[in-house]
Amino acid sequence: MKRYAVILAAGQGTRMKSKLYKVLHPILGRPMIQYVIEALAPSKIEKLVTIVGHGAEEVSKVVGSKSEFVIQEEQLGTAHAVIQAKETLSKEEGTTIVVCGDTPLITDATYEQLFDYHEKTGSKATVLTTKIDNPLGYGRVIRNESGNVSRIVEHKDANEEELSVNEINTGTYCFDNQALFEALEKVDNDNAQGEYYLPDVIEILKKENEKISAYLMPDQEESIGINDRVALAEAEVIMKRRINKMHLRNGVTITDIDHTYIGPDVEIESDVTIYPGTIIKGNSSIKSDAVIGPNSEITNCRIGNASVIRQSVVSDSKIGNQVNVGPFANIRPETEVGNDVKVGNFVELKKTSLGDHTKVSHLTYLGDAEVGENVNIGCGSITVNYDGVKKHVTKIESNAFIGCNTNLLAPVTIKEGAYVAAGSTINKDVPKESLAIARARQENKEGYVNRIIKKN
Ligand code: UD1
Ligand code: CA
């Protein structure tokens, strides 16, 4: 049977109290609507339609070509939202899943089970439900004497007895596509919120003696609907544990799973060790035997085999094998570090390449620098890369030695094997294998202290 999907994402998300549209709020760095789209992917959806309203442009930019978009001009309720997909979907035959853009924890396995159950039972509608301890705010699933679902009542419309029901509507349903669009025409807005409720379709079809089912999912954690930042924080905790456990099962050591934050797109090989306070985000990949943390932030980076990153920030960069970074290094975007390199404490690198076996051990800034292999950069060295208007490049060729407290005024090149004396300010290229000294000569004034200072 062909499968279609509608994602509801037009609401403002008032309860988030945010400039950012609800479905774009990130969980471990990924906008929540993207989790929904990824989780639907294995179900082989023929056509996916996202209903957008508030922030339509931003939402469609984030989702991209994975979905078609239909605008709901006014947010008159979830049934009204689905009707907007009529032109795109109503002629199709098959199963249509409707999901909310604000339930990002439902897994691909659950979606697949829901589809299977719906198709196997030959139902016209199947609602995904779960039992939760605190059903506050959710629609309640009302079953008849024989235990079959008869309708869903919203929290605001429920009487005392209905409020005591702890089986909730997750906001996810499979429908026979034709039956869905026919029933939607019959939904009214005669309720506490004056909205057209999608769950009313269940009662409408039931009254028409159609087969209605409920698929009760055992894991209540998946059902969280993100209506406010309390739920967002809960979802972050659940997703964090889920991702961390996946890496633990893959052979990664994480010493404190509650204080390690790994984004959903991060790849980590086995035998990597991650210490607490570490955040690994974006499209990062960490090779085997690397040690990350404690307290490090890695964004969009490739970290090579057996490299160690301690108490440091590394962004949009590539780090080779057996590299030692930190403590307290800041590696900024477009940096490329070779193998067996040391980037020590209080070193900042920006748009800089370091060749194999090079050492930058302490208190140094290298920006827009091309550094060769086996170079030693002394403590307190600075590439003076900015003249107030433009950035310039510093080249330090292989086997060069830069003494401590050196200013390299870019553009400038230190040729192969050259030495720069400590305390120099270099503004001319240094030829191959020569020594450059560029500092004032020392003068010793003998007897000065007794003659001048102590006399006064
Ligand atoms: C909805 C369900 C409730 C269920 C809960 C699960 C209804 C009436 N209620 O309640 O039974 O327990 O989800 O989380 O459906 N949206 C639109 N257009 C609209 C209104 C909403 O696109 O006109 C979108 C929202 O952006 C959101 C989703 O639909 O992504 C759900 O809307 P929301 O207002 O969060 O519904 P709930 O009150 O959570
Ligand atoms: Ca919701």
GROMACS .gro file of C-alpha atoms and ligand atoms in nm:
model
  496
    1MET     CA    1   0.000   0.000   0.000
    2LYS     CA    2   0.128   0.347  -0.085
    3ARG     CA    3   0.219   0.570   0.207
    4TYR     CA    4   0.184   0.945   0.246
    5ALA     CA    5   0.264   1.178   0.533
    6VAL     CA    6   0.144   1.511   0.663
    7ILE     CA    7   0.353   1.697   0.921
    8LEU     CA    8   0.174   1.969   1.116
    9ALA     CA    9   0.405   2.262   1.172
   10ALA     CA   10   0.204   2.580   1.126
   11GLY     CA   11   0.155   2.676   1.487
   12GLN     CA   12   0.338   2.965   1.645
   13GLY     CA   13   0.417   2.771   1.960
   14THR     CA   14   0.301   3.053   2.189
   15ARG     CA   15   0.389   2.857   2.502
   16MET     CA   16   0.757   2.850   2.398
   17LYS     CA   17   0.768   3.230   2.444
   18SER     CA   18   1.024   3.257   2.169
   19LYS     CA   19   1.111   3.444   1.851
   20LEU     CA   20   1.208   3.109   1.704
   21TYR     CA   21   0.925   2.899   1.560
   22LYS     CA   22   0.846   2.600   1.773
   23VAL     CA   23   0.943   2.323   1.532
   24LEU     CA   24   1.281   2.489   1.472
   25HIS     CA   25   1.386   2.474   1.835
   26PRO     CA   26   1.693   2.250   1.848
   27ILE     CA   27   1.742   1.934   2.047
   28LEU     CA   28   2.115   1.858   2.068
   29GLY     CA   29   2.165   2.109   1.791
   30ARG     CA   30   1.915   1.967   1.539
   31PRO     CA   31   1.580   2.143   1.482
   32MET     CA   32   1.303   1.923   1.621
   33ILE     CA   33   1.114   1.893   1.291
   34GLN     CA   34   1.419   1.727   1.136
   35TYR     CA   35   1.398   1.441   1.386
   36VAL     CA   36   1.041   1.380   1.266
   37ILE     CA   37   1.146   1.377   0.901
   38GLU     CA   38   1.443   1.145   0.967
   39ALA     CA   39   1.225   0.906   1.167
   40LEU     CA   40   0.971   0.885   0.882
   41ALA     CA   41   1.236   0.818   0.617
   42PRO     CA   42   1.260   0.436   0.657
   43SER     CA   43   0.880   0.406   0.611
   44LYS     CA   44   0.921   0.486   0.239
   45ILE     CA   45   0.679   0.776   0.215
   46GLU     CA   46   0.557   0.846  -0.138
   47LYS     CA   47   0.472   1.211  -0.076
   48LEU     CA   48   0.549   1.414   0.235
   49VAL     CA   49   0.360   1.736   0.292
   50THR     CA   50   0.450   1.981   0.568
   51ILE     CA   51   0.185   2.230   0.674
   52VAL     CA   52   0.351   2.562   0.749
   53GLY     CA   53   0.216   2.895   0.865
   54HIS     CA   54   0.413   3.086   1.121
   55GLY     CA   55   0.771   3.108   1.004
   56ALA     CA   56   0.684   2.927   0.680
   57GLU     CA   57   0.994   3.050   0.504
   58GLU     CA   58   1.235   2.955   0.781
   59VAL     CA   59   1.074   2.615   0.832
   60SER     CA   60   1.083   2.530   0.463
   61LYS     CA   61   1.445   2.639   0.442
   62VAL     CA   62   1.543   2.403   0.723
   63VAL     CA   63   1.344   2.107   0.590
   64GLY     CA   64   1.449   2.164   0.228
   65SER     CA   65   1.369   1.931  -0.058
   66LYS     CA   66   1.263   1.639   0.162
   67SER     CA   67   0.908   1.773   0.176
   68GLU     CA   68   0.644   1.965  -0.014
   69PHE     CA   69   0.498   2.262   0.170
   70VAL     CA   70   0.145   2.391   0.200
   71ILE     CA   71   0.061   2.714   0.376
   72GLN     CA   72  -0.209   2.732   0.641
   73GLU     CA   73  -0.281   3.105   0.648
   74GLU     CA   74  -0.475   3.102   0.974
   75GLN     CA   75  -0.420   2.846   1.247
   76LEU     CA   76  -0.774   2.727   1.307
   77GLY     CA   77  -0.681   2.387   1.446
   78THR     CA   78  -0.516   2.058   1.357
   79ALA     CA   79  -0.804   1.936   1.136
   80HIS     CA   80  -0.800   2.265   0.948
   81ALA     CA   81  -0.425   2.220   0.907
   82VAL     CA   82  -0.460   1.876   0.746
   83ILE     CA   83  -0.734   2.001   0.508
   84GLN     CA   84  -0.472   2.231   0.356
   85ALA     CA   85  -0.309   1.919   0.206
   86LYS     CA   86  -0.630   1.830   0.023
   87GLU     CA   87  -0.520   1.947  -0.318
   88THR     CA   88  -0.190   1.763  -0.294
   89LEU     CA   89  -0.316   1.437  -0.142
   90SER     CA   90  -0.691   1.379  -0.159
   91LYS     CA   91  -0.684   1.194  -0.494
   92GLU     CA   92  -0.429   0.941  -0.371
   93GLU     CA   93  -0.516   0.593  -0.249
   94GLY     CA   94  -0.327   0.449   0.043
   95THR     CA   95  -0.231   0.522   0.400
   96THR     CA   96  -0.163   0.873   0.523
   97ILE     CA   97   0.022   0.924   0.848
   98VAL     CA   98  -0.034   1.254   1.024
   99VAL     CA   99   0.234   1.358   1.270
  100CYS     CA  100   0.294   1.672   1.473
  101GLY     CA  101   0.614   1.862   1.413
  102ASP     CA  102   0.648   1.894   1.790
  103THR     CA  103   0.681   1.525   1.882
  104PRO     CA  104   1.045   1.463   1.789
  105LEU     CA  105   1.108   1.162   2.012
  106ILE     CA  106   0.888   0.913   1.827
  107THR     CA  107   1.125   0.666   1.664
  108ASP     CA  108   1.132   0.520   1.315
  109ALA     CA  109   1.053   0.179   1.466
  110THR     CA  110   0.732   0.314   1.622
  111TYR     CA  111   0.620   0.478   1.297
  112GLU     CA  112   0.682   0.153   1.114
  113GLN     CA  113   0.489  -0.049   1.375
  114LEU     CA  114   0.199   0.196   1.352
  115PHE     CA  115   0.186   0.164   0.971
  116ASP     CA  116   0.202  -0.215   0.993
  117TYR     CA  117  -0.068  -0.237   1.258
  118HIS     CA  118  -0.297  -0.001   1.066
  119GLU     CA  119  -0.252  -0.186   0.737
  120LYS     CA  120  -0.276  -0.533   0.894
  121THR     CA  121  -0.601  -0.454   1.079
  122GLY     CA  122  -0.755  -0.291   0.773
  123SER     CA  123  -0.857   0.011   0.980
  124LYS     CA  124  -0.975   0.341   0.840
  125ALA     CA  125  -0.798   0.521   1.125
  126THR     CA  126  -0.540   0.411   1.382
  127VAL     CA  127  -0.430   0.647   1.655
  128LEU     CA  128  -0.093   0.608   1.824
  129THR     CA  129  -0.152   0.620   2.199
  130THR     CA  130   0.046   0.568   2.516
  131LYS     CA  131  -0.015   0.560   2.888
  132ILE     CA  132   0.159   0.830   3.088
  133ASP     CA  133   0.179   0.922   3.455
  134ASN     CA  134   0.090   1.286   3.406
  135PRO     CA  135  -0.151   1.330   3.112
  136LEU     CA  136  -0.199   1.703   3.178
  137GLY     CA  137  -0.267   1.891   2.856
  138TYR     CA  138  -0.295   1.591   2.626
  139GLY     CA  139  -0.604   1.460   2.447
  140ARG     CA  140  -0.746   1.156   2.631
  141VAL     CA  141  -0.835   0.832   2.453
  142ILE     CA  142  -1.189   0.727   2.543
  143ARG     CA  143  -1.269   0.358   2.491
  144ASN     CA  144  -1.613   0.192   2.496
  145GLU     CA  145  -1.725  -0.106   2.706
  146SER     CA  146  -1.562  -0.349   2.467
  147GLY     CA  147  -1.233  -0.164   2.496
  148ASN     CA  148  -1.237  -0.015   2.147
  149VAL     CA  149  -1.157   0.351   2.088
  150SER     CA  150  -1.467   0.559   2.046
  151ARG     CA  151  -1.329   0.913   2.053
  152ILE     CA  152  -1.058   1.148   2.177
  153VAL     CA  153  -1.137   1.434   2.409
  154GLU     CA  154  -0.908   1.732   2.450
  155HIS     CA  155  -0.790   1.821   2.799
  156LYS     CA  156  -0.980   2.150   2.792
  157ASP     CA  157  -1.305   1.978   2.692
  158ALA     CA  158  -1.280   1.679   2.925
  159ASN     CA  159  -1.503   1.613   3.226
  160GLU     CA  160  -1.364   1.483   3.554
  161GLU     CA  161  -1.399   1.118   3.462
  162GLU     CA  162  -1.231   1.172   3.126
  163LEU     CA  163  -0.948   1.367   3.288
  164SER     CA  164  -0.868   1.063   3.502
  165VAL     CA  165  -0.789   0.860   3.188
  166ASN     CA  166  -0.414   0.823   3.148
  167GLU     CA  167  -0.409   0.689   2.792
  168ILE     CA  168  -0.326   0.985   2.569
  169ASN     CA  169  -0.332   1.074   2.202
  170THR     CA  170   0.027   1.119   2.085
  171GLY     CA  171  -0.098   1.335   1.797
  172THR     CA  172   0.009   1.068   1.547
  173TYR     CA  173  -0.239   0.875   1.333
  174CYS     CA  174  -0.262   0.656   1.026
  175PHE     CA  175  -0.565   0.707   0.807
  176ASP     CA  176  -0.710   0.561   0.493
  177ASN     CA  177  -0.637   0.865   0.279
  178GLN     CA  178  -0.983   0.886   0.117
  179ALA     CA  179  -1.167   0.837   0.447
  180LEU     CA  180  -0.950   1.107   0.607
  181PHE     CA  181  -1.032   1.383   0.359
  182GLU     CA  182  -1.402   1.294   0.355
  183ALA     CA  183  -1.426   1.299   0.735
  184LEU     CA  184  -1.229   1.625   0.765
  185GLU     CA  185  -1.514   1.808   0.589
  186LYS     CA  186  -1.742   1.709   0.876
  187VAL     CA  187  -1.528   1.841   1.164
  188ASP     CA  188  -1.670   2.147   1.340
  189ASN     CA  189  -1.519   2.387   1.592
  190ASP     CA  190  -1.783   2.361   1.861
  191ASN     CA  191  -1.544   2.309   2.155
  192ALA     CA  192  -1.361   2.487   2.436
  193GLN     CA  193  -1.091   2.628   2.207
  194GLY     CA  194  -1.313   2.706   1.908
  195GLU     CA  195  -1.072   2.502   1.691
  196TYR     CA  196  -1.115   2.233   1.428
  197TYR     CA  197  -0.970   1.929   1.605
  198LEU     CA  198  -0.813   1.651   1.399
  199PRO     CA  199  -0.886   1.391   1.671
  200ASP     CA  200  -1.260   1.448   1.603
  201VAL     CA  201  -1.211   1.250   1.280
  202ILE     CA  202  -1.189   0.939   1.498
  203GLU     CA  203  -1.539   0.987   1.641
  204ILE     CA  204  -1.681   1.081   1.300
  205LEU     CA  205  -1.551   0.761   1.137
  206LYS     CA  206  -1.654   0.552   1.435
  207LYS     CA  207  -2.011   0.681   1.407
  208GLU     CA  208  -2.006   0.581   1.041
  209ASN     CA  209  -1.922   0.229   1.160
  210GLU     CA  210  -1.577   0.232   1.014
  211LYS     CA  211  -1.301   0.028   1.174
  212ILE     CA  212  -1.098   0.241   1.418
  213SER     CA  213  -0.792   0.113   1.604
  214ALA     CA  214  -0.546   0.234   1.861
  215TYR     CA  215  -0.185   0.128   1.867
  216LEU     CA  216  -0.059   0.162   2.221
  217MET     CA  217   0.314   0.216   2.230
  218PRO     CA  218   0.491   0.082   2.536
  219ASP     CA  219   0.756   0.354   2.566
  220GLN     CA  220   0.582   0.664   2.702
  221GLU     CA  221   0.900   0.870   2.672
  222GLU     CA  222   0.855   0.889   2.296
  223SER     CA  223   0.524   1.067   2.326
  224ILE     CA  224   0.639   1.400   2.468
  225GLY     CA  225   0.488   1.691   2.275
  226ILE     CA  226   0.708   1.997   2.300
  227ASN     CA  227   0.470   2.277   2.393
  228ASP     CA  228   0.699   2.470   2.627
  229ARG     CA  229   1.062   2.483   2.735
  230VAL     CA  230   1.004   2.242   3.022
  231ALA     CA  231   0.912   1.974   2.769
  232LEU     CA  232   1.201   2.086   2.546
  233ALA     CA  233   1.445   2.033   2.834
  234GLU     CA  234   1.295   1.690   2.904
  235ALA     CA  235   1.327   1.595   2.540
  236GLU     CA  236   1.690   1.706   2.538
  237VAL     CA  237   1.765   1.477   2.834
  238ILE     CA  238   1.590   1.179   2.674
  239MET     CA  239   1.754   1.232   2.334
  240LYS     CA  240   2.096   1.279   2.495
  241ARG     CA  241   2.067   0.948   2.682
  242ARG     CA  242   1.938   0.773   2.370
  243ILE     CA  243   2.233   0.892   2.161
  244ASN     CA  244   2.489   0.826   2.434
  245LYS     CA  245   2.362   0.471   2.486
  246MET     CA  246   2.389   0.407   2.112
  247HIS     CA  247   2.757   0.508   2.124
  248LEU     CA  248   2.818   0.304   2.441
  249ARG     CA  249   2.679  -0.002   2.261
  250ASN     CA  250   2.911   0.073   1.969
  251GLY     CA  251   3.217   0.055   2.197
  252VAL     CA  252   3.267   0.418   2.296
  253THR     CA  253   3.352   0.486   2.662
  254ILE     CA  254   3.149   0.771   2.809
  255THR     CA  255   3.234   0.811   3.175
  256ASP     CA  256   2.932   1.025   3.265
  257ILE     CA  257   2.636   0.987   3.031
  258ASP     CA  258   2.438   1.266   3.192
  259HIS     CA  259   2.706   1.527   3.129
  260THR     CA  260   2.809   1.439   2.776
  261TYR     CA  261   2.625   1.601   2.485
  262ILE     CA  262   2.661   1.439   2.145
  263GLY     CA  263   2.464   1.560   1.844
  264PRO     CA  264   2.260   1.318   1.633
  265ASP     CA  265   2.489   1.345   1.329
  266VAL     CA  266   2.818   1.284   1.510
  267GLU     CA  267   3.014   0.969   1.419
  268ILE     CA  268   3.240   0.811   1.680
  269GLU     CA  269   3.454   0.499   1.633
  270SER     CA  270   3.502   0.234   1.899
  271ASP     CA  271   3.757   0.277   2.179
  272VAL     CA  272   3.715   0.652   2.192
  273THR     CA  273   3.692   0.784   2.549
  274ILE     CA  274   3.478   1.085   2.632
  275TYR     CA  275   3.503   1.264   2.967
  276PRO     CA  276   3.231   1.480   3.126
  277GLY     CA  277   3.141   1.830   3.023
  278THR     CA  278   3.202   1.752   2.659
  279ILE     CA  279   2.981   1.876   2.376
  280ILE     CA  280   3.032   1.728   2.029
  281LYS     CA  281   2.812   1.891   1.768
  282GLY     CA  282   2.730   1.916   1.400
  283ASN     CA  283   2.895   1.690   1.145
  284SER     CA  284   3.183   1.580   1.362
  285SER     CA  285   3.364   1.249   1.343
  286ILE     CA  286   3.603   1.106   1.600
  287LYS     CA  287   3.842   0.826   1.510
  288SER     CA  288   3.934   0.529   1.722
  289ASP     CA  289   4.135   0.569   2.048
  290ALA     CA  290   4.087   0.945   2.067
  291VAL     CA  291   4.029   1.094   2.411
  292ILE     CA  292   3.796   1.392   2.431
  293GLY     CA  293   3.737   1.607   2.737
  294PRO     CA  294   3.678   1.681   3.007
  295ASN     CA  295   3.505   2.010   2.927
  296SER     CA  296   3.563   2.034   2.555
  297GLU     CA  297   3.342   2.167   2.277
  298ILE     CA  298   3.386   2.023   1.930
  299THR     CA  299   3.179   2.148   1.639
  300ASN     CA  300   3.194   2.017   1.280
  301CYS     CA  301   3.540   1.864   1.321
  302ARG     CA  302   3.728   1.555   1.217
  303ILE     CA  303   3.946   1.427   1.499
  304GLY     CA  304   4.204   1.162   1.404
  305ASN     CA  305   4.313   0.838   1.569
  306ALA     CA  306   4.445   0.853   1.924
  307SER     CA  307   4.433   1.231   1.941
  308VAL     CA  308   4.366   1.393   2.278
  309ILE     CA  309   4.156   1.707   2.319
  310ARG     CA  310   4.145   1.834   2.678
  311GLN     CA  311   3.952   2.136   2.810
  312SER     CA  312   3.946   2.296   2.465
  313VAL     CA  313   3.723   2.443   2.196
  314VAL     CA  314   3.766   2.313   1.839
  315SER     CA  315   3.542   2.438   1.558
  316ASP     CA  316   3.508   2.359   1.185
  317SER     CA  317   3.856   2.212   1.168
  318LYS     CA  318   4.048   1.895   1.090
  319ILE     CA  319   4.280   1.741   1.348
  320GLY     CA  320   4.516   1.458   1.243
  321ASN     CA  321   4.626   1.144   1.427
  322GLN     CA  322   4.807   1.146   1.763
  323VAL     CA  323   4.760   1.517   1.811
  324ASN     CA  324   4.764   1.665   2.159
  325VAL     CA  325   4.536   1.964   2.207
  326GLY     CA  326   4.502   2.167   2.524
  327PRO     CA  327   4.438   2.216   2.799
  328PHE     CA  328   4.274   2.549   2.713
  329ALA     CA  329   4.334   2.571   2.340
  330ASN     CA  330   4.097   2.748   2.101
  331ILE     CA  331   4.105   2.609   1.749
  332ARG     CA  332   3.890   2.827   1.527
  333PRO     CA  333   3.741   2.749   1.183
  334GLU     CA  334   3.935   2.638   0.876
  335THR     CA  335   4.229   2.502   1.067
  336GLU     CA  336   4.405   2.187   0.954
  337VAL     CA  337   4.640   2.011   1.190
  338GLY     CA  338   4.864   1.725   1.067
  339ASN     CA  339   4.974   1.413   1.257
  340ASP     CA  340   5.176   1.400   1.580
  341VAL     CA  341   5.130   1.770   1.646
  342LYS     CA  342   5.113   1.951   1.977
  343VAL     CA  343   4.881   2.247   2.034
  344GLY     CA  344   4.933   2.335   2.399
  345ASN     CA  345   4.777   2.559   2.660
  346PHE     CA  346   4.648   2.904   2.566
  347VAL     CA  347   4.713   2.855   2.198
  348GLU     CA  348   4.467   3.004   1.950
  349LEU     CA  349   4.468   2.892   1.588
  350LYS     CA  350   4.256   3.045   1.313
  351LYS     CA  351   4.250   2.945   0.945
  352THR     CA  352   4.590   2.789   0.996
  353SER     CA  353   4.757   2.471   0.878
  354LEU     CA  354   5.018   2.288   1.083
  355GLY     CA  355   5.235   2.016   0.923
  356ASP     CA  356   5.323   1.683   1.087
  357HIS     CA  357   5.538   1.683   1.404
  358THR     CA  358   5.502   2.059   1.456
  359LYS     CA  359   5.480   2.194   1.810
  360VAL     CA  360   5.301   2.504   1.931
  361SER     CA  361   5.322   2.441   2.300
  362HIS     CA  362   5.207   2.753   2.480
  363LEU     CA  363   5.055   3.103   2.470
  364THR     CA  364   5.053   3.162   2.097
  365TYR     CA  365   4.823   3.308   1.831
  366LEU     CA  366   4.852   3.182   1.475
  367GLY     CA  367   4.600   3.327   1.229
  368ASP     CA  368   4.606   3.287   0.849
  369ALA     CA  369   4.929   3.091   0.884
  370GLU     CA  370   5.073   2.810   0.676
  371VAL     CA  371   5.314   2.617   0.892
  372GLY     CA  372   5.521   2.328   0.758
  373GLU     CA  373   5.641   2.007   0.918
  374ASN     CA  374   5.857   1.972   1.225
  375VAL     CA  375   5.838   2.341   1.314
  376ASN     CA  376   5.884   2.459   1.670
  377ILE     CA  377   5.695   2.770   1.769
  378GLY     CA  378   5.810   2.919   2.098
  379CYS     CA  379   5.595   3.049   2.378
  380GLY     CA  380   5.424   3.382   2.319
  381SER     CA  381   5.457   3.392   1.939
  382ILE     CA  382   5.211   3.593   1.737
  383THR     CA  383   5.127   3.617   1.369
  384VAL     CA  384   5.035   3.981   1.320
  385ASN     CA  385   4.785   3.899   1.047
  386TYR     CA  386   4.562   4.208   1.046
  387ASP     CA  387   4.670   4.555   0.941
  388GLY     CA  388   4.337   4.712   1.027
  389VAL     CA  389   4.202   4.667   0.675
  390LYS     CA  390   4.304   4.326   0.544
  391LYS     CA  391   4.417   3.988   0.671
  392HIS     CA  392   4.759   3.866   0.552
  393VAL     CA  393   4.927   3.526   0.539
  394THR     CA  394   5.231   3.414   0.737
  395LYS     CA  395   5.431   3.122   0.597
  396ILE     CA  396   5.661   2.922   0.818
  397GLU     CA  397   5.834   2.650   0.620
  398SER     CA  398   5.935   2.306   0.746
  399ASN     CA  399   6.203   2.269   1.015
  400ALA     CA  400   6.193   2.639   1.106
  401PHE     CA  401   6.238   2.742   1.467
  402ILE     CA  402   6.053   3.046   1.603
  403GLY     CA  403   6.191   3.180   1.931
  404CYS     CA  404   5.974   3.292   2.219
  405ASN     CA  405   5.781   3.617   2.217
  406THR     CA  406   5.811   3.678   1.845
  407ASN     CA  407   5.590   3.899   1.628
  408LEU     CA  408   5.563   3.786   1.266
  409LEU     CA  409   5.425   4.081   1.066
  410ALA     CA  410   5.229   3.933   0.777
  411PRO     CA  411   5.267   3.900   0.486
  412VAL     CA  412   5.598   3.736   0.567
  413THR     CA  413   5.773   3.404   0.504
  414ILE     CA  414   6.017   3.219   0.727
  415LYS     CA  415   6.196   2.990   0.486
  416GLU     CA  416   6.288   2.624   0.533
  417GLY     CA  417   6.501   2.556   0.842
  418ALA     CA  418   6.542   2.926   0.936
  419TYR     CA  419   6.567   3.041   1.298
  420VAL     CA  420   6.406   3.349   1.449
  421ALA     CA  421   6.561   3.478   1.770
  422ALA     CA  422   6.343   3.526   2.075
  423GLY     CA  423   6.182   3.867   2.113
  424SER     CA  424   6.208   3.953   1.742
  425THR     CA  425   5.960   4.151   1.541
  426ILE     CA  426   5.996   4.014   1.189
  427ASN     CA  427   5.872   4.215   0.891
  428LYS     CA  428   6.104   4.082   0.618
  429ASP     CA  429   6.123   3.730   0.482
  430VAL     CA  430   6.391   3.517   0.652
  431PRO     CA  431   6.605   3.318   0.403
  432LYS     CA  432   6.652   2.945   0.422
  433GLU     CA  433   6.853   2.815   0.719
  434SER     CA  434   6.952   3.164   0.839
  435LEU     CA  435   6.902   3.331   1.176
  436ALA     CA  436   6.697   3.649   1.205
  437ILE     CA  437   6.739   3.872   1.507
  438ALA     CA  438   6.519   4.179   1.518
  439ARG     CA  439   6.529   4.331   1.862
  440ALA     CA  440   6.710   4.617   2.036
  441ARG     CA  441   7.057   4.527   2.158
  442GLN     CA  442   7.103   4.499   2.530
  443GLU     CA  443   7.311   4.759   2.706
  444ASN     CA  444   7.435   4.709   3.065
  445LYS     CA  445   7.504   5.028   3.265
  446GLU     CA  446   7.749   4.920   3.532
  447GLY     CA  447   7.721   5.073   3.878
  448TYR     CA  448   7.396   5.253   3.774
  449VAL     CA  449   7.202   5.150   4.084
  450ASN     CA  450   7.453   5.288   4.334
  451ARG     CA  451   7.534   5.599   4.132
  452ILE     CA  452   7.182   5.721   4.046
  453ILE     CA  453   6.908   5.551   4.243
  454LYS     CA  454   7.048   5.492   4.592
  455LYS     CA  455   7.194   5.849   4.608
  456ASN     CA  456   6.848   6.012   4.579
  457UD1     C1  457  -0.252   1.790   2.005
  457UD1     C2  458  -0.379   1.704   2.005
  457UD1     C3  459  -0.389   1.627   2.136
  457UD1     C4  460  -0.263   1.543   2.155
  457UD1     C5  461  -0.136   1.631   2.145
  457UD1     C6  462  -0.014   1.542   2.141
  457UD1     C7  463  -0.545   1.830   1.876
  457UD1     C8  464  -0.666   1.914   1.880
  457UD1     N1  465  -0.495   1.791   1.991
  457UD1     O1  466  -0.267   1.885   2.111
  457UD1     O2  467  -0.503   1.541   2.134
  457UD1     O3  468  -0.268   1.479   2.282
  457UD1     O4  469  -0.138   1.708   2.024
  457UD1     O5  470   0.103   1.616   2.146
  457UD1     O6  471  -0.499   1.797   1.768
  457UD1     N2  472  -0.083   2.301   1.421
  457UD1     C9  473  -0.098   2.350   1.294
  457UD1     N3  474  -0.206   2.429   1.267
  457UD1    C10  475  -0.300   2.458   1.359
  457UD1    C11  476  -0.285   2.407   1.489
  457UD1    C12  477  -0.174   2.329   1.517
  457UD1     O7  478  -0.016   2.326   1.206
  457UD1     O8  479  -0.397   2.529   1.324
  457UD1    C13  480   0.034   2.218   1.450
  457UD1    C14  481   0.126   2.276   1.556
  457UD1     O9  482   0.228   2.356   1.497
  457UD1    C15  483   0.184   2.152   1.623
  457UD1    C16  484   0.078   2.046   1.602
  457UD1    O10  485  -0.009   2.093   1.501
  457UD1    O11  486   0.304   2.109   1.561
  457UD1    C17  487  -0.004   2.019   1.728
  457UD1    O12  488  -0.063   2.140   1.773
  457UD1     P1  489  -0.063   2.181   1.925
  457UD1    O13  490  -0.129   2.314   1.938
  457UD1    O14  491   0.070   2.165   1.983
  457UD1    O15  492  -0.164   2.069   1.983
  457UD1     P2  493  -0.171   2.015   2.130
  457UD1    O16  494  -0.246   2.112   2.214
  457UD1    O17  495  -0.039   1.973   2.176
  458CA      CA  496   0.166   1.990   2.098
   0.00000   0.00000   0.00000
